[in-house]
Amino acid sequence: MKIFICKTAEQVADTANKIFREVVKTKPDALLGLATGSTPLGLYQKMAEDCRKGITTYKDIRTVNLDEYVGLDGTHEQSYRYFMNTNLFQKIDVQMSNTRVLSGVAPDLQKECEDYSAYLAGNPPDIQLLGIGGNGHIAFNEPGTPFDSRTHIVTLKENTIADNARFFSDISKVPRKALTMGIADIMSAKKIVLLATGKNKAQAVFDMCEKPISPDCPASALRNHPNVIVVIDSDAASKIL
Ligand code: PGA
């Protein structure tokens, strides 16, 4: 695991963008594993800027996303499909038909998960972007999730619901269930880039880097992966310095 500590969140976004730019330049039809949440927004702005300026074209890339809430369709403003469309896909030249996000309203959620894992088994992402939850989760793989998990339905933990309540008018509106890539799906990516910014991530970053590798901290699984780059600001790094 390589760790880059940047002074600011802006530099985190810039460093991540350079990594993604290189992947797309080397392989124009790369499969990019993408993430939602506050952390990747700076990166997505830089990707959009690169596209506008003609530095990078995403016209042949394919994308997959980590997770989606159960019960929200793609037109719901808090669905992850909507997040991706508005924060990235509509701002770059990707073909929408090449973007894949789990459907939280699929008639058979179990089948949706199985199809997703089957796709990933045949198409390991060239690069997978991750954030990290305050409790060490990656995607919606909460503490206790087995490292061999594939895409599955999860019941969110209270602290994750509380963390995500800021995006909803009321905590009671936060969905209680989600679909998520499993840890084994994430680990199948050829390269993984985890971003974290802010003091509220310092403990999770410490646990990921320093605690024993264990499902107690799902992100600690990444230490078993041969090609992980952690890009964090000095606040998120404050407990490992
Ligand atoms: P955040 O979420 O980027 O909104 O902090 C990260 C996560 O929970 O994985």
mmCIF file of C-alpha atoms and ligand atoms in Angstrom:
data_model
loop_
_atom_site.group_PDB
_atom_site.id
_atom_site.type_symbol
_atom_site.label_atom_id
_atom_site.label_comp_id
_atom_site.label_asym_id
_atom_site.label_seq_id
_atom_site.Cartn_x
_atom_site.Cartn_y
_atom_site.Cartn_z
ATOM 1 C CA MET A 1 0.000 0.000 0.000
ATOM 2 C CA LYS A 2 1.484 3.341 -1.074
ATOM 3 C CA ILE A 3 0.383 6.360 0.945
ATOM 4 C CA PHE A 4 0.505 9.923 -0.405
ATOM 5 C CA ILE A 5 -0.143 12.620 2.150
ATOM 6 C CA CYS A 6 -1.193 15.949 0.625
ATOM 7 C CA LYS A 7 -1.534 19.291 2.389
ATOM 8 C CA THR A 8 -5.052 19.972 1.164
ATOM 9 C CA ALA A 9 -8.159 18.265 -0.200
ATOM 10 C CA GLU A 10 -7.537 20.126 -3.454
ATOM 11 C CA GLN A 11 -4.160 18.408 -3.791
ATOM 12 C CA VAL A 12 -5.797 15.049 -3.020
ATOM 13 C CA ALA A 13 -8.186 15.613 -5.954
ATOM 14 C CA ASP A 14 -5.342 16.694 -8.194
ATOM 15 C CA THR A 15 -3.207 13.641 -7.344
ATOM 16 C CA ALA A 16 -6.159 11.291 -7.893
ATOM 17 C CA ASN A 17 -6.936 12.951 -11.220
ATOM 18 C CA LYS A 18 -3.380 12.412 -12.424
ATOM 19 C CA ILE A 19 -3.652 8.704 -11.568
ATOM 20 C CA PHE A 20 -6.971 8.360 -13.424
ATOM 21 C CA ARG A 21 -5.653 10.406 -16.370
ATOM 22 C CA GLU A 22 -2.743 8.008 -16.768
ATOM 23 C CA VAL A 23 -5.025 4.937 -16.700
ATOM 24 C CA VAL A 24 -7.320 6.393 -19.379
ATOM 25 C CA LYS A 25 -4.371 7.543 -21.508
ATOM 26 C CA THR A 26 -2.805 4.074 -21.388
ATOM 27 C CA LYS A 27 -6.107 2.283 -22.001
ATOM 28 C CA PRO A 28 -8.784 4.476 -23.624
ATOM 29 C CA ASP A 29 -11.479 1.819 -23.077
ATOM 30 C CA ALA A 30 -10.523 1.225 -19.436
ATOM 31 C CA LEU A 31 -13.162 0.066 -16.977
ATOM 32 C CA LEU A 32 -13.226 2.665 -14.203
ATOM 33 C CA GLY A 33 -14.702 1.681 -10.847
ATOM 34 C CA LEU A 34 -16.262 4.821 -9.384
ATOM 35 C CA ALA A 35 -17.601 5.919 -6.022
ATOM 36 C CA THR A 36 -20.069 8.401 -4.585
ATOM 37 C CA GLY A 37 -20.003 10.556 -1.444
ATOM 38 C CA SER A 38 -18.401 13.923 -0.732
ATOM 39 C CA THR A 39 -14.807 12.765 -1.103
ATOM 40 C CA PRO A 40 -14.680 12.087 -4.874
ATOM 41 C CA LEU A 41 -16.346 15.379 -5.865
ATOM 42 C CA GLY A 42 -13.045 17.260 -6.240
ATOM 43 C CA LEU A 43 -11.696 14.495 -8.497
ATOM 44 C CA TYR A 44 -14.849 14.515 -10.631
ATOM 45 C CA GLN A 45 -14.570 18.283 -11.095
ATOM 46 C CA LYS A 46 -11.007 17.845 -12.302
ATOM 47 C CA MET A 47 -11.975 15.014 -14.671
ATOM 48 C CA ALA A 48 -14.696 17.251 -16.134
ATOM 49 C CA GLU A 49 -12.216 20.113 -16.472
ATOM 50 C CA ASP A 50 -9.720 17.830 -18.264
ATOM 51 C CA CYS A 51 -12.456 16.781 -20.680
ATOM 52 C CA ARG A 52 -13.536 20.388 -21.340
ATOM 53 C CA LYS A 53 -9.967 21.404 -22.050
ATOM 54 C CA GLY A 54 -9.387 18.426 -24.361
ATOM 55 C CA ILE A 55 -6.707 16.935 -22.082
ATOM 56 C CA THR A 56 -8.594 13.652 -21.608
ATOM 57 C CA THR A 57 -11.381 12.007 -23.546
ATOM 58 C CA TYR A 58 -13.581 9.470 -21.810
ATOM 59 C CA LYS A 59 -15.533 8.551 -24.943
ATOM 60 C CA ASP A 60 -14.548 4.888 -24.847
ATOM 61 C CA ILE A 61 -14.313 4.296 -21.099
ATOM 62 C CA ARG A 62 -16.692 2.011 -19.289
ATOM 63 C CA THR A 63 -17.684 2.509 -15.675
ATOM 64 C CA VAL A 64 -19.058 0.548 -12.761
ATOM 65 C CA ASN A 65 -20.090 1.972 -9.414
ATOM 66 C CA LEU A 66 -19.652 0.588 -5.957
ATOM 67 C CA ASP A 67 -23.150 0.719 -4.563
ATOM 68 C CA GLU A 68 -26.724 1.993 -4.611
ATOM 69 C CA TYR A 69 -29.537 2.495 -2.122
ATOM 70 C CA VAL A 70 -32.401 0.030 -2.216
ATOM 71 C CA GLY A 71 -35.695 1.672 -3.130
ATOM 72 C CA LEU A 72 -34.364 4.790 -4.890
ATOM 73 C CA ASP A 73 -34.567 4.884 -8.665
ATOM 74 C CA GLY A 74 -32.158 6.834 -10.836
ATOM 75 C CA THR A 75 -34.359 9.936 -10.883
ATOM 76 C CA HIS A 76 -34.246 10.270 -7.074
ATOM 77 C CA GLU A 77 -31.809 13.047 -6.208
ATOM 78 C CA GLN A 78 -30.147 10.958 -3.508
ATOM 79 C CA SER A 79 -29.730 7.850 -5.623
ATOM 80 C CA TYR A 80 -26.170 7.118 -6.586
ATOM 81 C CA ARG A 81 -27.158 6.855 -10.261
ATOM 82 C CA TYR A 82 -28.421 10.460 -10.071
ATOM 83 C CA PHE A 83 -25.250 11.514 -8.233
ATOM 84 C CA MET A 84 -23.046 10.007 -10.933
ATOM 85 C CA ASN A 85 -25.094 11.457 -13.795
ATOM 86 C CA THR A 86 -25.069 14.985 -12.401
ATOM 87 C CA ASN A 87 -21.589 15.105 -10.870
ATOM 88 C CA LEU A 88 -19.658 13.308 -13.582
ATOM 89 C CA PHE A 89 -21.314 11.541 -16.486
ATOM 90 C CA GLN A 90 -23.166 14.583 -17.867
ATOM 91 C CA LYS A 91 -19.968 16.636 -17.583
ATOM 92 C CA ILE A 92 -17.693 14.338 -19.570
ATOM 93 C CA ASP A 93 -17.968 12.653 -22.959
ATOM 94 C CA VAL A 94 -18.624 9.138 -21.629
ATOM 95 C CA GLN A 95 -21.366 7.206 -23.424
ATOM 96 C CA MET A 96 -24.200 6.748 -20.931
ATOM 97 C CA SER A 97 -24.745 3.205 -22.229
ATOM 98 C CA ASN A 98 -21.211 2.390 -21.004
ATOM 99 C CA THR A 99 -22.008 3.390 -17.415
ATOM 100 C CA ARG A 100 -23.245 0.780 -14.995
ATOM 101 C CA VAL A 101 -24.730 1.413 -11.559
ATOM 102 C CA LEU A 102 -26.535 -1.221 -9.502
ATOM 103 C CA SER A 103 -30.306 -0.767 -9.607
ATOM 104 C CA GLY A 104 -31.854 -0.398 -6.184
ATOM 105 C CA VAL A 105 -35.311 -0.884 -7.692
ATOM 106 C CA ALA A 106 -34.595 -4.046 -9.700
ATOM 107 C CA PRO A 107 -37.518 -6.504 -9.382
ATOM 108 C CA ASP A 108 -35.151 -9.193 -8.125
ATOM 109 C CA LEU A 109 -32.403 -7.588 -6.028
ATOM 110 C CA GLN A 110 -30.620 -10.878 -5.438
ATOM 111 C CA LYS A 111 -30.355 -11.454 -9.191
ATOM 112 C CA GLU A 112 -29.197 -7.859 -9.685
ATOM 113 C CA CYS A 113 -26.321 -8.575 -7.271
ATOM 114 C CA GLU A 114 -25.441 -11.903 -8.896
ATOM 115 C CA ASP A 115 -25.421 -10.365 -12.393
ATOM 116 C CA TYR A 116 -23.176 -7.542 -11.163
ATOM 117 C CA SER A 117 -20.660 -9.918 -9.589
ATOM 118 C CA ALA A 118 -20.682 -12.076 -12.722
ATOM 119 C CA TYR A 119 -19.942 -8.985 -14.819
ATOM 120 C CA LEU A 120 -17.087 -7.985 -12.516
ATOM 121 C CA ALA A 121 -15.664 -11.516 -12.565
ATOM 122 C CA GLY A 122 -15.295 -11.204 -16.354
ATOM 123 C CA ASN A 123 -14.373 -7.507 -16.274
ATOM 124 C CA PRO A 124 -12.098 -6.614 -13.377
ATOM 125 C CA PRO A 125 -11.931 -2.813 -13.113
ATOM 126 C CA ASP A 126 -8.649 -1.336 -14.357
ATOM 127 C CA ILE A 127 -8.868 1.085 -11.457
ATOM 128 C CA GLN A 128 -11.282 1.269 -8.521
ATOM 129 C CA LEU A 129 -11.881 4.481 -6.615
ATOM 130 C CA LEU A 130 -12.815 4.231 -2.943
ATOM 131 C CA GLY A 131 -13.686 6.487 -0.058
ATOM 132 C CA ILE A 132 -13.654 5.237 3.512
ATOM 133 C CA GLY A 133 -16.409 5.448 6.108
ATOM 134 C CA GLY A 134 -15.796 6.724 9.619
ATOM 135 C CA ASN A 135 -16.183 3.103 10.768
ATOM 136 C CA GLY A 136 -13.708 1.779 8.179
ATOM 137 C CA HIS A 137 -16.306 0.632 5.673
ATOM 138 C CA ILE A 138 -15.528 0.527 1.959
ATOM 139 C CA ALA A 139 -18.533 0.889 -0.323
ATOM 140 C CA PHE A 140 -21.327 -0.326 1.973
ATOM 141 C CA ASN A 141 -19.245 -3.187 3.369
ATOM 142 C CA GLU A 142 -19.723 -2.533 7.051
ATOM 143 C CA PRO A 143 -17.461 -3.903 9.819
ATOM 144 C CA GLY A 144 -17.880 -7.666 10.042
ATOM 145 C CA THR A 145 -18.317 -8.180 6.278
ATOM 146 C CA PRO A 146 -16.311 -11.241 5.170
ATOM 147 C CA PHE A 147 -13.394 -10.506 2.870
ATOM 148 C CA ASP A 148 -14.695 -13.075 0.345
ATOM 149 C CA SER A 149 -18.041 -11.280 -0.046
ATOM 150 C CA ARG A 150 -19.407 -10.592 -3.529
ATOM 151 C CA THR A 151 -22.094 -8.071 -4.499
ATOM 152 C CA HIS A 152 -24.856 -8.304 -1.928
ATOM 153 C CA ILE A 153 -27.756 -6.620 -0.147
ATOM 154 C CA VAL A 154 -26.845 -4.914 3.129
ATOM 155 C CA THR A 155 -28.696 -3.443 6.064
ATOM 156 C CA LEU A 156 -26.913 -0.208 6.892
ATOM 157 C CA LYS A 157 -25.487 0.375 10.355
ATOM 158 C CA GLU A 158 -26.841 3.212 12.458
ATOM 159 C CA ASN A 159 -23.602 5.220 12.222
ATOM 160 C CA THR A 160 -23.602 4.979 8.413
ATOM 161 C CA ILE A 161 -27.241 6.106 8.312
ATOM 162 C CA ALA A 162 -26.311 9.023 10.585
ATOM 163 C CA ASP A 163 -23.274 9.921 8.395
ATOM 164 C CA ASN A 164 -25.464 9.952 5.279
ATOM 165 C CA ALA A 165 -28.396 11.787 6.849
ATOM 166 C CA ARG A 166 -26.820 15.104 5.853
ATOM 167 C CA PHE A 167 -27.887 14.460 2.270
ATOM 168 C CA PHE A 168 -31.545 13.869 3.182
ATOM 169 C CA SER A 169 -34.170 16.272 4.571
ATOM 170 C CA ASP A 170 -34.662 13.964 7.544
ATOM 171 C CA ILE A 171 -32.766 10.953 8.934
ATOM 172 C CA SER A 172 -35.945 8.865 8.614
ATOM 173 C CA LYS A 173 -35.677 9.317 4.812
ATOM 174 C CA VAL A 174 -32.269 7.595 4.599
ATOM 175 C CA PRO A 175 -32.812 4.136 3.088
ATOM 176 C CA ARG A 176 -32.035 1.314 5.504
ATOM 177 C CA LYS A 177 -30.794 -1.083 2.848
ATOM 178 C CA ALA A 178 -28.367 -0.880 -0.033
ATOM 179 C CA LEU A 179 -26.707 -3.022 -2.688
ATOM 180 C CA THR A 180 -22.951 -3.055 -2.645
ATOM 181 C CA MET A 181 -20.010 -4.612 -4.386
ATOM 182 C CA GLY A 182 -18.440 -7.070 -1.977
ATOM 183 C CA ILE A 183 -14.905 -6.859 -0.693
ATOM 184 C CA ALA A 184 -13.773 -9.629 -3.072
ATOM 185 C CA ASP A 185 -15.250 -7.680 -6.033
ATOM 186 C CA ILE A 186 -13.348 -4.575 -4.960
ATOM 187 C CA MET A 187 -10.143 -6.547 -4.480
ATOM 188 C CA SER A 188 -10.446 -7.895 -8.044
ATOM 189 C CA ALA A 189 -9.608 -4.424 -9.421
ATOM 190 C CA LYS A 190 -6.155 -4.161 -10.957
ATOM 191 C CA LYS A 191 -5.430 -0.908 -9.137
ATOM 192 C CA ILE A 192 -7.226 0.704 -6.188
ATOM 193 C CA VAL A 193 -7.133 4.368 -5.198
ATOM 194 C CA LEU A 194 -8.575 5.269 -1.803
ATOM 195 C CA LEU A 195 -9.159 8.921 -0.979
ATOM 196 C CA ALA A 196 -9.813 10.406 2.456
ATOM 197 C CA THR A 197 -9.935 13.978 3.678
ATOM 198 C CA GLY A 198 -10.712 15.587 7.003
ATOM 199 C CA LYS A 199 -10.159 14.829 10.678
ATOM 200 C CA ASN A 200 -13.320 12.704 10.840
ATOM 201 C CA LYS A 201 -11.484 10.087 8.719
ATOM 202 C CA ALA A 202 -8.279 10.037 10.803
ATOM 203 C CA GLN A 203 -9.290 7.097 13.003
ATOM 204 C CA ALA A 204 -10.507 5.016 10.052
ATOM 205 C CA VAL A 205 -7.263 5.721 8.178
ATOM 206 C CA PHE A 206 -5.286 4.678 11.266
ATOM 207 C CA ASP A 207 -7.313 1.460 11.610
ATOM 208 C CA MET A 208 -6.871 0.671 7.899
ATOM 209 C CA CYS A 209 -3.098 1.168 8.012
ATOM 210 C CA GLU A 210 -2.080 0.079 11.509
ATOM 211 C CA LYS A 211 -4.615 -2.289 13.085
ATOM 212 C CA PRO A 212 -4.504 -6.039 12.374
ATOM 213 C CA ILE A 213 -6.018 -6.959 9.012
ATOM 214 C CA SER A 214 -9.529 -8.035 9.948
ATOM 215 C CA PRO A 215 -13.198 -7.669 8.958
ATOM 216 C CA ASP A 216 -13.484 -5.352 12.006
ATOM 217 C CA CYS A 217 -12.037 -2.743 9.643
ATOM 218 C CA PRO A 218 -13.122 -3.656 6.086
ATOM 219 C CA ALA A 219 -10.598 -1.211 4.581
ATOM 220 C CA SER A 220 -7.745 -3.179 6.182
ATOM 221 C CA ALA A 221 -8.354 -5.857 3.491
ATOM 222 C CA LEU A 222 -6.681 -3.463 1.058
ATOM 223 C CA ARG A 223 -3.317 -4.231 2.658
ATOM 224 C CA ASN A 224 -3.588 -7.655 0.982
ATOM 225 C CA HIS A 225 -3.857 -6.044 -2.476
ATOM 226 C CA PRO A 226 -0.665 -5.585 -4.525
ATOM 227 C CA ASN A 227 -1.543 -2.203 -6.071
ATOM 228 C CA VAL A 228 -3.257 0.220 -3.694
ATOM 229 C CA ILE A 229 -2.615 3.949 -3.548
ATOM 230 C CA VAL A 230 -4.005 5.845 -0.563
ATOM 231 C CA VAL A 231 -4.234 9.605 -1.149
ATOM 232 C CA ILE A 232 -5.152 11.596 1.946
ATOM 233 C CA ASP A 233 -4.872 15.105 3.319
ATOM 234 C CA SER A 234 -2.913 15.937 6.454
ATOM 235 C CA ASP A 235 -6.068 15.960 8.617
ATOM 236 C CA ALA A 236 -6.995 12.409 7.593
ATOM 237 C CA ALA A 237 -3.344 11.413 8.113
ATOM 238 C CA SER A 238 -3.106 13.001 11.568
ATOM 239 C CA LYS A 239 -3.182 9.704 13.497
ATOM 240 C CA ILE A 240 -0.634 7.882 11.339
ATOM 241 C CA LEU A 241 2.004 10.637 11.369
HETATM 242 P P1 PGA B 1 -17.838 10.425 2.115
HETATM 243 O O1 PGA B 1 -18.193 8.894 2.249
HETATM 244 O O2 PGA B 1 -16.936 10.558 0.923
HETATM 245 O O3 PGA B 1 -19.138 11.136 1.902
HETATM 246 O O4 PGA B 1 -17.141 10.827 3.384
HETATM 247 C C1 PGA B 1 -17.192 7.934 2.140
HETATM 248 C C2 PGA B 1 -17.753 6.579 2.526
HETATM 249 O O5 PGA B 1 -18.588 6.485 3.424
HETATM 250 O O6 PGA B 1 -17.324 5.582 1.906
#
